[in-house]
Coordinates of C-alpha atoms in Angstrom, one line a residue:
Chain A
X1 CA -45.6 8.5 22.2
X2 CA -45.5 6.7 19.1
X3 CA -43.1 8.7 17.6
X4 CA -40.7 9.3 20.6
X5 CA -40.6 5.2 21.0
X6 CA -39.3 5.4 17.0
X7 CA -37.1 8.5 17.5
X8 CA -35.6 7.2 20.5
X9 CA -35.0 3.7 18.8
X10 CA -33.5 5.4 15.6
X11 CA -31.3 7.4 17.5
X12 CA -29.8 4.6 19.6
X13 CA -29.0 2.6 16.9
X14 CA -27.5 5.8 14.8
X15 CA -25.0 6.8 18.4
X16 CA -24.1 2.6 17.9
X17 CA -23.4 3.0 14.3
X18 CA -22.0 6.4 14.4
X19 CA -19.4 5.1 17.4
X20 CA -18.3 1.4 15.5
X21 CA -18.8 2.9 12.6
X22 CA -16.3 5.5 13.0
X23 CA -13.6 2.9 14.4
X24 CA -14.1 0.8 11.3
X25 CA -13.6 3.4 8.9
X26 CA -10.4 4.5 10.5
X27 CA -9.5 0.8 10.4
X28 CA -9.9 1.2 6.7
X29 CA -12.8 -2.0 6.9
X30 CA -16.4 -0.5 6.8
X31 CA -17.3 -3.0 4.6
X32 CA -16.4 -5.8 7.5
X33 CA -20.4 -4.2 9.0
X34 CA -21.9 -5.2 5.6
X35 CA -20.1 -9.1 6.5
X36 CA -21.0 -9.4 9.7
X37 CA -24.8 -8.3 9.4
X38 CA -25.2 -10.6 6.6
X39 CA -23.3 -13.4 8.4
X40 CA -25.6 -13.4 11.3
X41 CA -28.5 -14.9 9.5
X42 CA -27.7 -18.5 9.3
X43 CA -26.7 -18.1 13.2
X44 CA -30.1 -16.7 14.1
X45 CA -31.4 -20.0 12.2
X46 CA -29.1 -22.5 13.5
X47 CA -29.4 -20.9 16.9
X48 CA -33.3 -21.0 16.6
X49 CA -33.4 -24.8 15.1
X50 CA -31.4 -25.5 18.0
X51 CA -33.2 -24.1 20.7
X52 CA -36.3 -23.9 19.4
X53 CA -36.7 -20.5 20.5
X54 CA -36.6 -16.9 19.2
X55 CA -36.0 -15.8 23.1
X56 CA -33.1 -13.1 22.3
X57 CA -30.4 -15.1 24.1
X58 CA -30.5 -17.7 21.7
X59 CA -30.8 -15.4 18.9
X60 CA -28.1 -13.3 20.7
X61 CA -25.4 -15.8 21.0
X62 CA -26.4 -17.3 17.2
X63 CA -25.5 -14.1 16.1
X64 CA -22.2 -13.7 17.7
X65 CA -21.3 -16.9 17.2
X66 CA -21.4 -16.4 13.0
X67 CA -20.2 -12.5 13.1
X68 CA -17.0 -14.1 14.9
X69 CA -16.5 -16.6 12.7
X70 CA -17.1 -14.5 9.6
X71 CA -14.7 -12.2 11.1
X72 CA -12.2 -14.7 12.0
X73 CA -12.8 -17.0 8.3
X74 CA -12.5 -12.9 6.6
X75 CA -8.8 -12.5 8.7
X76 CA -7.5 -16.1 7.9
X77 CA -8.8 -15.8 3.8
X78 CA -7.2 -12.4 3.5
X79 CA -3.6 -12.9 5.5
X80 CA -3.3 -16.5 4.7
X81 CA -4.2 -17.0 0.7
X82 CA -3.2 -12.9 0.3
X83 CA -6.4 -11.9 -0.9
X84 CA -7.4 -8.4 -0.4
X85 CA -9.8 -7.5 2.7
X86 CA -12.5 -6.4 0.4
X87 CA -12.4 -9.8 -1.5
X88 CA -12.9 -11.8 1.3
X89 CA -15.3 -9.9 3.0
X90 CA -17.3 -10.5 -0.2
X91 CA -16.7 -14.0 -0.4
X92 CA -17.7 -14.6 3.2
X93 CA -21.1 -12.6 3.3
X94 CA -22.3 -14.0 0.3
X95 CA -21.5 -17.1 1.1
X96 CA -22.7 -17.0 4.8
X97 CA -25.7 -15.0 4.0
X98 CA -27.0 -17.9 1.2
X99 CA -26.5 -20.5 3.4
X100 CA -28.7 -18.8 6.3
X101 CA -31.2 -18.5 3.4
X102 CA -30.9 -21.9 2.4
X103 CA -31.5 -23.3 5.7
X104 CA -34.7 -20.6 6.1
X105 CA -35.7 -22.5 3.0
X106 CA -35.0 -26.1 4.3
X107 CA -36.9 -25.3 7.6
X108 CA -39.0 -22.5 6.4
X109 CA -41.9 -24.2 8.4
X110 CA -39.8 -24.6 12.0
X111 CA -38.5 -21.1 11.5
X112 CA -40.5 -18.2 11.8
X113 CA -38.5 -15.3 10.6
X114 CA -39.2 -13.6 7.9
X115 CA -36.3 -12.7 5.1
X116 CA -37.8 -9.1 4.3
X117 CA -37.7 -8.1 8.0
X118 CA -34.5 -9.8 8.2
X119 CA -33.2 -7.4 5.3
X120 CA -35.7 -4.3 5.7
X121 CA -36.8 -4.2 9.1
X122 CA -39.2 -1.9 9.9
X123 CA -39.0 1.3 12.4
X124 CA -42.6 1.6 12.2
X125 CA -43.3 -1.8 14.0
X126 CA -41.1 -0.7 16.9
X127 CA -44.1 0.8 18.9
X128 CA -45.9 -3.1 18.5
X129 CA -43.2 -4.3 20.6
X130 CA -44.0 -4.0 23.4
X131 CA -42.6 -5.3 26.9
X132 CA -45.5 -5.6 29.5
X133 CA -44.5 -6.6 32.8
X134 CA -46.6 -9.5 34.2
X135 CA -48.2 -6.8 36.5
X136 CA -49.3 -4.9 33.6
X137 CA -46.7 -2.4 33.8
X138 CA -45.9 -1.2 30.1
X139 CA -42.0 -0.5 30.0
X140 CA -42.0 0.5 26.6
X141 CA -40.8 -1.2 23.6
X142 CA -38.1 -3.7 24.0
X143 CA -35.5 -2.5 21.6
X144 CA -35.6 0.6 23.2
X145 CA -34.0 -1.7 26.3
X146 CA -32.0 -3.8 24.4
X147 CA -30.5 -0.7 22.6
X148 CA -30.1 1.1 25.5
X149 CA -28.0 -1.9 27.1
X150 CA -25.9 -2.0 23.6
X151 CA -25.4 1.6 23.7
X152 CA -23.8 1.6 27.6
X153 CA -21.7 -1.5 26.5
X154 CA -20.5 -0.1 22.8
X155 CA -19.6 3.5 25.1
X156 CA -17.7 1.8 27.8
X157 CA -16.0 -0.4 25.4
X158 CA -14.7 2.6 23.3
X159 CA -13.8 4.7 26.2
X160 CA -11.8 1.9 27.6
X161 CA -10.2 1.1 24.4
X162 CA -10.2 4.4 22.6
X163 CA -6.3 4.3 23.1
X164 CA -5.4 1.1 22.0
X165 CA -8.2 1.3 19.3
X166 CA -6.8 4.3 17.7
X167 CA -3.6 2.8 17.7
X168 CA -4.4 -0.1 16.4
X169 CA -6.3 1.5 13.4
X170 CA -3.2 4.2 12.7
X171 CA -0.3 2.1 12.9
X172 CA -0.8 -1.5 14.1
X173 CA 2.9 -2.7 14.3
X174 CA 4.0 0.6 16.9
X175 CA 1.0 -0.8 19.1
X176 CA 2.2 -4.0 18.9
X177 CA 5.5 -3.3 19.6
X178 CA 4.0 -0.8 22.6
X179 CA 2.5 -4.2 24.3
X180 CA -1.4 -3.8 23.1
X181 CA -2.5 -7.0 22.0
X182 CA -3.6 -6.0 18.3
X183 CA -5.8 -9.5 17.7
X184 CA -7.6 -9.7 20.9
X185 CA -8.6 -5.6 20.4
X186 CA -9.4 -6.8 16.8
X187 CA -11.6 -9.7 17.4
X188 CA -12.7 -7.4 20.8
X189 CA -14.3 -4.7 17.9
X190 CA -15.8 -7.8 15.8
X191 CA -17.9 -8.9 19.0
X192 CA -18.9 -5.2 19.7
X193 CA -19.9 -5.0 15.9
X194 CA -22.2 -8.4 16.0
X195 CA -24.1 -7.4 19.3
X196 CA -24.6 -4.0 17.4
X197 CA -25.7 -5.6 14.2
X198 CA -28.1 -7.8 15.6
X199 CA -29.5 -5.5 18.3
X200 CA -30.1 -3.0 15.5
X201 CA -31.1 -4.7 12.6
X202 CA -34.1 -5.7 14.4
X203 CA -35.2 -3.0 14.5
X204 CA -33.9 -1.6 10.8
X205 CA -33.5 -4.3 8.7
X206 CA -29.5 -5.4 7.8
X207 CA -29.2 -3.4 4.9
X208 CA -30.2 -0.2 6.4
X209 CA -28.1 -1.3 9.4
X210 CA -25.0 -0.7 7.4
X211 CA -26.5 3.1 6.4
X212 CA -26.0 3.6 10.2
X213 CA -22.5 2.4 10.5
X214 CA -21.0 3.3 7.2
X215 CA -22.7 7.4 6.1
X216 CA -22.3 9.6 9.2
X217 CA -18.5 8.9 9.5
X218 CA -18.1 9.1 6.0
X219 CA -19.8 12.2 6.5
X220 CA -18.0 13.8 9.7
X221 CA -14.4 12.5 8.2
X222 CA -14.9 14.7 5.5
X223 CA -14.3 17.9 8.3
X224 CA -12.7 16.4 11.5
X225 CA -8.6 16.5 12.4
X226 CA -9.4 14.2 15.5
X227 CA -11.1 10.9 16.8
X228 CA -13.2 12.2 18.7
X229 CA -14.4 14.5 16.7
X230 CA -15.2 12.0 14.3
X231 CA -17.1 10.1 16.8
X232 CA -18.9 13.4 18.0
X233 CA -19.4 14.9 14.9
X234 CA -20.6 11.4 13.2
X235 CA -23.0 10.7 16.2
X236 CA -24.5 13.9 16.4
X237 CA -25.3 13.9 12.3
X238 CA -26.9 10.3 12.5
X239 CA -29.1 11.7 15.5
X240 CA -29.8 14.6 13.3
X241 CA -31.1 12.7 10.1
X242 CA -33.1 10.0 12.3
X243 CA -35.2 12.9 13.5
X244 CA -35.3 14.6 10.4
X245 CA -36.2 11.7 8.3
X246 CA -39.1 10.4 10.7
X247 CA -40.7 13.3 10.3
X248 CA -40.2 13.6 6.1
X249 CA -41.2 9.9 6.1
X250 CA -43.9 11.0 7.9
X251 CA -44.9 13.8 5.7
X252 CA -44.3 11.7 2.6
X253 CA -45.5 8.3 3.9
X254 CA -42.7 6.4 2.7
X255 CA -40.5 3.6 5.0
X256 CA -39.1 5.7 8.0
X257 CA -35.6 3.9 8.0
X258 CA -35.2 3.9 3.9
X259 CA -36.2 8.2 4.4
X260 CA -33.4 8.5 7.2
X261 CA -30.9 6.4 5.5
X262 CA -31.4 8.3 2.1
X263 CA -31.5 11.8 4.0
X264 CA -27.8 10.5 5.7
X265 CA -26.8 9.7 1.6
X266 CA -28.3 13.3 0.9
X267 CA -25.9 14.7 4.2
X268 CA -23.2 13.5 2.8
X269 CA -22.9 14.0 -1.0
X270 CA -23.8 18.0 0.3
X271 CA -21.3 17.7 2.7
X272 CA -18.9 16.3 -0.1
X273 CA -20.1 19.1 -2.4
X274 CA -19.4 22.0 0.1
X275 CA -15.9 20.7 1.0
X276 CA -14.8 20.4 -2.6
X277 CA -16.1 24.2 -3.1
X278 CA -14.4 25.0 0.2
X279 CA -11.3 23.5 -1.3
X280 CA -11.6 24.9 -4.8
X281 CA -12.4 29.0 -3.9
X282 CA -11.2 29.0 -0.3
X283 CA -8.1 27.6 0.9
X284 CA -6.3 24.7 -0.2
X285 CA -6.0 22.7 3.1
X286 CA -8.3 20.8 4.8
X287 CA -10.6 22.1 7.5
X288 CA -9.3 22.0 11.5
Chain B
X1 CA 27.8 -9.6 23.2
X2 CA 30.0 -7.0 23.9
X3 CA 29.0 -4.4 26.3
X4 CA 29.4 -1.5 23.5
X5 CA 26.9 -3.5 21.8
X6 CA 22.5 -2.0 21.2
X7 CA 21.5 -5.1 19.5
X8 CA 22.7 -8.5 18.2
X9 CA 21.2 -10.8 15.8
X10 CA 22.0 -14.4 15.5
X11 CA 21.6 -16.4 12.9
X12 CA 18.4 -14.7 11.8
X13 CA 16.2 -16.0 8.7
X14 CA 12.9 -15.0 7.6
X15 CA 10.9 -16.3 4.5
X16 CA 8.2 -15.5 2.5
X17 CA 6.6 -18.8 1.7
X18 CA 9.4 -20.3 -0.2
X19 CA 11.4 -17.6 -0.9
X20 CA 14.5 -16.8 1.6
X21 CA 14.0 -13.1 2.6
X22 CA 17.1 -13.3 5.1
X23 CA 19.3 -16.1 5.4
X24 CA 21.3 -16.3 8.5
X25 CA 22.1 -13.3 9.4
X26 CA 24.6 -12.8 12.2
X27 CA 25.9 -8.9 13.1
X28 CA 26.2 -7.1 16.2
X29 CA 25.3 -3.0 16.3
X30 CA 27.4 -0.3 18.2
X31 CA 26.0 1.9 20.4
X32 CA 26.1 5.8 19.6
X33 CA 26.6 4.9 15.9
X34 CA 24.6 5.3 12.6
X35 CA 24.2 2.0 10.9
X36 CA 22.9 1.6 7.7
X37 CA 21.2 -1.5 6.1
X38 CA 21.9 -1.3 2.2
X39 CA 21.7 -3.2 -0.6
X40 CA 19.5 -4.2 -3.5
X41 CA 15.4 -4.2 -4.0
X42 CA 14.2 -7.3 -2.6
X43 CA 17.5 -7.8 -0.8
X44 CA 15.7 -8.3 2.7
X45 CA 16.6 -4.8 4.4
X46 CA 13.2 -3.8 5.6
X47 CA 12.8 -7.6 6.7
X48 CA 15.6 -7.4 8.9
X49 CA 14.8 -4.3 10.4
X50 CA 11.3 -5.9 11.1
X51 CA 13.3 -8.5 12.9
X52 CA 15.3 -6.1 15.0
X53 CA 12.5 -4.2 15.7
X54 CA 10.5 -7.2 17.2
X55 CA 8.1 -6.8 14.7
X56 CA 8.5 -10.0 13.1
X57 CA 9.1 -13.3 14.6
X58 CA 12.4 -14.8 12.7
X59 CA 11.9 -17.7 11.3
X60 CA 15.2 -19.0 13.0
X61 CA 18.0 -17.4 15.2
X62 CA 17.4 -14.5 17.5
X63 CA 17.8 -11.2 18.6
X64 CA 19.3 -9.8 21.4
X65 CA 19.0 -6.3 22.8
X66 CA 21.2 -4.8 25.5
X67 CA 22.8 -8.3 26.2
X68 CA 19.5 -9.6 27.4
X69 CA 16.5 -10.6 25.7
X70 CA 14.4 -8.5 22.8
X71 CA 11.4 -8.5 24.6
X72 CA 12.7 -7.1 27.9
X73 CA 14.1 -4.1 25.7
X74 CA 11.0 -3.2 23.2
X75 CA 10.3 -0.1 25.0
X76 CA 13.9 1.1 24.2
X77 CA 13.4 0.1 20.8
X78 CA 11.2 2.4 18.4
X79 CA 10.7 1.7 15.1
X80 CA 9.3 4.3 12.0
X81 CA 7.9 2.8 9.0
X82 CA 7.8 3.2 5.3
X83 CA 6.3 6.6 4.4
X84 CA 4.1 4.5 2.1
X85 CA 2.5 2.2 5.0
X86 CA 2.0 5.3 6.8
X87 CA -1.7 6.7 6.3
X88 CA -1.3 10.4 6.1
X89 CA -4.9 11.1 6.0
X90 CA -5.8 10.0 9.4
X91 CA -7.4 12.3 11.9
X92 CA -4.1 12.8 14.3
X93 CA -2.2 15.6 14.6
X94 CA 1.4 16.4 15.6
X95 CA 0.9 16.8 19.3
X96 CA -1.6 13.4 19.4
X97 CA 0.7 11.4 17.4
X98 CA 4.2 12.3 19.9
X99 CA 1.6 11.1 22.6
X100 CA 0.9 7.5 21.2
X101 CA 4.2 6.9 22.9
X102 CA 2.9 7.5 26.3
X103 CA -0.1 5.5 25.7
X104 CA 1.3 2.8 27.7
X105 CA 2.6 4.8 30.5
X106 CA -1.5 5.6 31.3
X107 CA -4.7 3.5 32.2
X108 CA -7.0 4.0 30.3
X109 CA -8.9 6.4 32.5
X110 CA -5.9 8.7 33.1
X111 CA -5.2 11.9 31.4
X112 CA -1.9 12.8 30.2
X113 CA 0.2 13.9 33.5
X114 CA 1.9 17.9 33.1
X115 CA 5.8 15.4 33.2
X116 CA 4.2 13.4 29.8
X117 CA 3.0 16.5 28.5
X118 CA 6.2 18.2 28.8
X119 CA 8.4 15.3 27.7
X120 CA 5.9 15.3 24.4
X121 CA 6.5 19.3 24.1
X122 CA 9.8 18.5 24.4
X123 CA 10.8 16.0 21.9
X124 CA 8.3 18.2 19.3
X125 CA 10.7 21.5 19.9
X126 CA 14.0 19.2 19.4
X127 CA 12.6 17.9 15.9
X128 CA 11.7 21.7 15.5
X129 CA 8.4 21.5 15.2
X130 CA 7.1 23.9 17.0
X131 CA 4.0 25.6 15.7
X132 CA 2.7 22.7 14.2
X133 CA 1.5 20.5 17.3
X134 CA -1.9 21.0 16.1
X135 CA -1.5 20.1 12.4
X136 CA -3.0 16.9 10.9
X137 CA 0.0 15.3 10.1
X138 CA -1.1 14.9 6.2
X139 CA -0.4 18.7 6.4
X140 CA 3.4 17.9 7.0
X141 CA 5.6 18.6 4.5
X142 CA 8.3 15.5 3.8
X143 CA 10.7 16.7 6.4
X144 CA 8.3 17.4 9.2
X145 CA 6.3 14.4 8.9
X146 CA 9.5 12.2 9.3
X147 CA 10.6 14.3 12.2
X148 CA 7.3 14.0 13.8
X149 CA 7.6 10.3 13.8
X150 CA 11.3 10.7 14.9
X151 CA 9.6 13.2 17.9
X152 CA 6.9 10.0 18.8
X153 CA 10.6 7.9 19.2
X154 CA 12.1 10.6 21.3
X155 CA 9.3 10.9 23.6
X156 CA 9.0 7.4 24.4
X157 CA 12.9 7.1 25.6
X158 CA 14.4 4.7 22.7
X159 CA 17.8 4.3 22.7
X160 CA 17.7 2.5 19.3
X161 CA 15.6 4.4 16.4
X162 CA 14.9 1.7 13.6
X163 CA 14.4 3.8 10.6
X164 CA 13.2 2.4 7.1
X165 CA 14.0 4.4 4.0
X166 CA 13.4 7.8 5.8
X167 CA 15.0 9.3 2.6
X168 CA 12.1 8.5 0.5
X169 CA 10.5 11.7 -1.2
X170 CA 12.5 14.0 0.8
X171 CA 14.3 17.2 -1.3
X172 CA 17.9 18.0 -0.7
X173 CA 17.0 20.4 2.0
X174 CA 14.7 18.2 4.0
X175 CA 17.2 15.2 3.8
X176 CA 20.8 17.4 4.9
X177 CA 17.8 18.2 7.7
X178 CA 17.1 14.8 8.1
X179 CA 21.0 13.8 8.4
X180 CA 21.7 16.9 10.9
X181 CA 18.8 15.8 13.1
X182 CA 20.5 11.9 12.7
X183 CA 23.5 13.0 13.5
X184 CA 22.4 14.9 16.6
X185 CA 20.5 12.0 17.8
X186 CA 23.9 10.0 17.6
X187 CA 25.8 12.2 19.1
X188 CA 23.5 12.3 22.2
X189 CA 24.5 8.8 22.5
X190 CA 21.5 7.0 21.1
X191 CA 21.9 4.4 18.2
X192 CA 20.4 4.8 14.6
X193 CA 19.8 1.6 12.4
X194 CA 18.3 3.2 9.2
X195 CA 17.8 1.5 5.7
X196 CA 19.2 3.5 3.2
X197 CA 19.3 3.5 -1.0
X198 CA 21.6 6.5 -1.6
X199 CA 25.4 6.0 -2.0
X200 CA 25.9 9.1 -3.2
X201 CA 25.6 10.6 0.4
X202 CA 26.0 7.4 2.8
X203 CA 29.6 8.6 3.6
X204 CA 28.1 11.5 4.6
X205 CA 26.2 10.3 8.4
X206 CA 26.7 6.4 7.9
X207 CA 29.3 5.2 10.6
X208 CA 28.9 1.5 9.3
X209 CA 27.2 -0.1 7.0
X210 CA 26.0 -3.5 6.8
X211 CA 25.4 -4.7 2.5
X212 CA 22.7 -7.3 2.5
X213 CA 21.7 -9.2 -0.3
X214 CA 19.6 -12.0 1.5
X215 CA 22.5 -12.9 3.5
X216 CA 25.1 -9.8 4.8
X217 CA 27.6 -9.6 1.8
X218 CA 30.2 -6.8 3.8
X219 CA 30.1 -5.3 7.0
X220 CA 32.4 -2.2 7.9
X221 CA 33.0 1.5 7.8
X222 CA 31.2 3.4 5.2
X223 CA 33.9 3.5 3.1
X224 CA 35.1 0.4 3.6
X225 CA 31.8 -0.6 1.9
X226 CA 31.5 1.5 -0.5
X227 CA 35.0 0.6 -2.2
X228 CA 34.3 -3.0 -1.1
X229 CA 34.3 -5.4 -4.7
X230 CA 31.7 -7.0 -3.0
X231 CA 29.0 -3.8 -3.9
X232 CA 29.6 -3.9 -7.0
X233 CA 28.5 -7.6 -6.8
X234 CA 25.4 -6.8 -5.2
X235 CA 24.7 -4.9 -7.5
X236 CA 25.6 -7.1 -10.5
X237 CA 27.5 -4.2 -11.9
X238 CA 31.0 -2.8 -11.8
X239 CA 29.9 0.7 -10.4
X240 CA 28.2 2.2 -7.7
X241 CA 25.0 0.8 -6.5
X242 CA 21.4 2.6 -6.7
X243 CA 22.7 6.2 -7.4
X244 CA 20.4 9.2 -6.8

């Protein structure tokens, strides 16, 4: 049961990462995951010093809240001083990040979280988690619940927007000019990406979070002539190395999310490899 | 605005911080013509067709479109970038891209209806690109890939095609393509605004051609331009402008 409850985790927050992730990389801004999950820590501070509570609304909104405004401060650095995305994005997490460690430092005795979980996590803890109804009834861990929520919202938010998101990612001033409202789709995806980081990084830690989001569609772009391939094809490999590298961090008792996020590195420098030889001996196009 | 008229712009200006880009601009563009916006780098020709287009917000002045306002009019307008702002390695093919233009004909839980599939299929076999529905469009040679964007304008109705530097990297076969498949477009009674470097053939599917340099320096038949003194001052030279 153990393991299912760690599978099952792993694989909900790989379909998350696999699905935003994939949106972002066609957006050309994969890096804006790395932002935001940094960004969220001095919400989940502020958020906790003001409520007093690490109930996961208050954490919840804390999050959003900074993930928006990284978002939004990342936008109005890059259009309106002209520096490039990846600049800002740099200058905003680092920034954002220090001062949620900072303020863990100022109140390190009101706030209980702790900075390596907050950067590590830990798969193996999931099981400890447990939500136990007042009538004893054992439901299983609570990320599994708050993943499975994120994973309904992150699918119907895609399907609904799959149009206007692709459009907005291939050429955003034909969507404009076709009526979708580029900024509000935008910000829409920056939302969907600070649930999804905060939900999961519980869970993994926030630099293993960004494994999720950013590898498998690196990987699957490598083969795919459509969207949603990419998103199938991306999903399916996350799901694939989650299982796989429970069971080699089981075999070699090493950290279960560093073994799945290094098997997803392994994935893709092979599947970077074969491609190249593909392209080299075979034919000169790429594969459809 | 005269009833012949596509689109009129009025007193238009854009800047870039402090620099003028276009400084009120004031022309008025037949329909069932090829126009072409020419002058020198930096001279504000994209910028203006980013005005026309709706893409950009003038600064001042206005644009109108089929003597009412810009906004009513966008779907009639369709507008095909740079080949450089394009991003050829994106998963979409031939077939997907046409369809972008239906996007906004569907909720987002419909699938495309057999009338939008055939007006797609349709406007891919006038730009001749039959066989090649299913390519990535990174695939395309020069010529195809700027017909398949001019097949995404066909499908969605325009009447105006805004088309910036579709020359750019083409080989003399793909562009006398490129200016047949203009020409046709014209002569079916829709209007072409394209911006355009090459003197050396702008006689050759220009009707008129408006020389901007910031502010509109000439504006007349393609010949009347080209032998206009004021190209050579555009220029800053006594010959021809940008020759290829």
């Amino acid at each position: 049961m153990i393991a299912l409850y760690i599978i099952t985790v792993g694989c909900l927050v790989a379909v998350n990462g696999a699905i935003l992730g994939s949106v972002l990389l066609l957006r050309r801004m994969s890096m804006m995951c790395d932002a935001i999950v940094h960004a969220i820590l001095p919400g989940l501070v502020v958020a906790y010093l003001i409520t007093s509570s690490r109930g996961s609304f208050a954490m919840l909104f804390g999050a959003i809240g900074s993930g928006i405004i990284a978002a939004t401060l990342v936008e109005f650095v890059h259009l309106k001083f002209r520096i490039t995305r990846e600049a800002s994005i740099g200058l905003m997490f680092t920034t954002l990040f220090s001062i949620g460690i900072i303020l863990l430092a100022l109140f390190a005795g009101q706030v209980k979280l702790d900075q390596d979980c907050v950067l590590f996590g830990e798969l193996a803890y999931v099981p400890l988690d447990l939500w136990i109804t007042d009538e004893g009834l054992n439901l299983g861990p609570y990320p599994i619940w708050t993943l499975a929520f994120l994973t309904i919202g992150v699918v119907t938010y895609v399907s609904v927007g799959f149009r206007p998101l692709v459009l907005c990612a291939f050429d955003k001033e034909f969507a404009r000019l076709q009526g979708i409202k580029v900024q509000r789709w935008h910000y829409s995806l920056m939302l969907m990406l600070s649930l999804a980081a905060v939900t999961s990084f519980q869970a993994v830690g926030a630099i293993m979070v960004m494994g999720f989001f950013i590898l498998p569609p690196a990987t699957a772009y490598l083969f795919i002539s459509s969207v949603r391939s990419l998103i199938l094809l991306s999903s399916s490999i996350g799901i694939l190395c989650v299982v796989s590298g429970f069971y080699l961090a089981q075999y070699l008792n090493v950290s279960i999310a560093g073994c799945i996020i290094t098997l997803n590195g392994f994935v893709f420098f092979s599947a970077l490899a074969s491609k190249l030889y593909l392209k080299l001996n075979l034919s000169p196009v790429r594969n459809t | 605005m005269t009833p012949n008229s596509c689109l009129l712009a009025r007193n238009l200006s854009f800047s870039f911080g402090e620099n003028p880009a276009i400084h009120e601009i004031s022309v008025e563009f037949t329909r069932g013509k090829i126009t072409g916006i020419m002058g020198p780098n930096g001279s504000g020709k994209s910028t203006l067709l980013k005005c026309l287009s709706g893409i950009i917000e003038p600064h001042s002045g206005d644009v109108l479109a089929f003597g009412g306002l810009l906004s009513d009019f966008q779907d009639k307008i369709s507008y095909i970038p740079q080949k450089e702002k394009i991003d050829w390695d994106f998963p979409i093919t031939v077939k997907d891209l046409v369809r972008t233009s239906l996007y906004k004909s569907l909720k987002w839980y419909e699938r495309f209806s057999a009338e939008l599939i055939r007006l797609s299929d349709q406007a891919i076999q006038t730009m001749g690109l039959e066989g090649f529905e299913n390519k990535q469009i990174g695939q395309l040679s020069g010529g195809q890939q700027q017909r398949a964007f001019l097949a995404r304008a066909l499908a969605s109705n325009a009447e105006v095609f805004l088309l910036d530097e579709p020359f750019t990297g083409l080989d003399a076969k793909a562009t006398e393509d490129l200016i047949r498949i203009l020409k046709k477009i014209r002569d079916d009674g829709k209007s072409v605004i394209v911006v355009h470097h090459d003197f050396s053939n702008a006689a050759l599917f220009l009707d008129e051609i408006i020389l901007l340099k910031t502010t509109v320096l000439k504006f007349g038949s393609a010949n009347e331009v080209i032998n206009s003194p004021e190209l050579r001052r555009a220029f800053g030279f006594p010959g021809m402008g940008q020759m290829h």
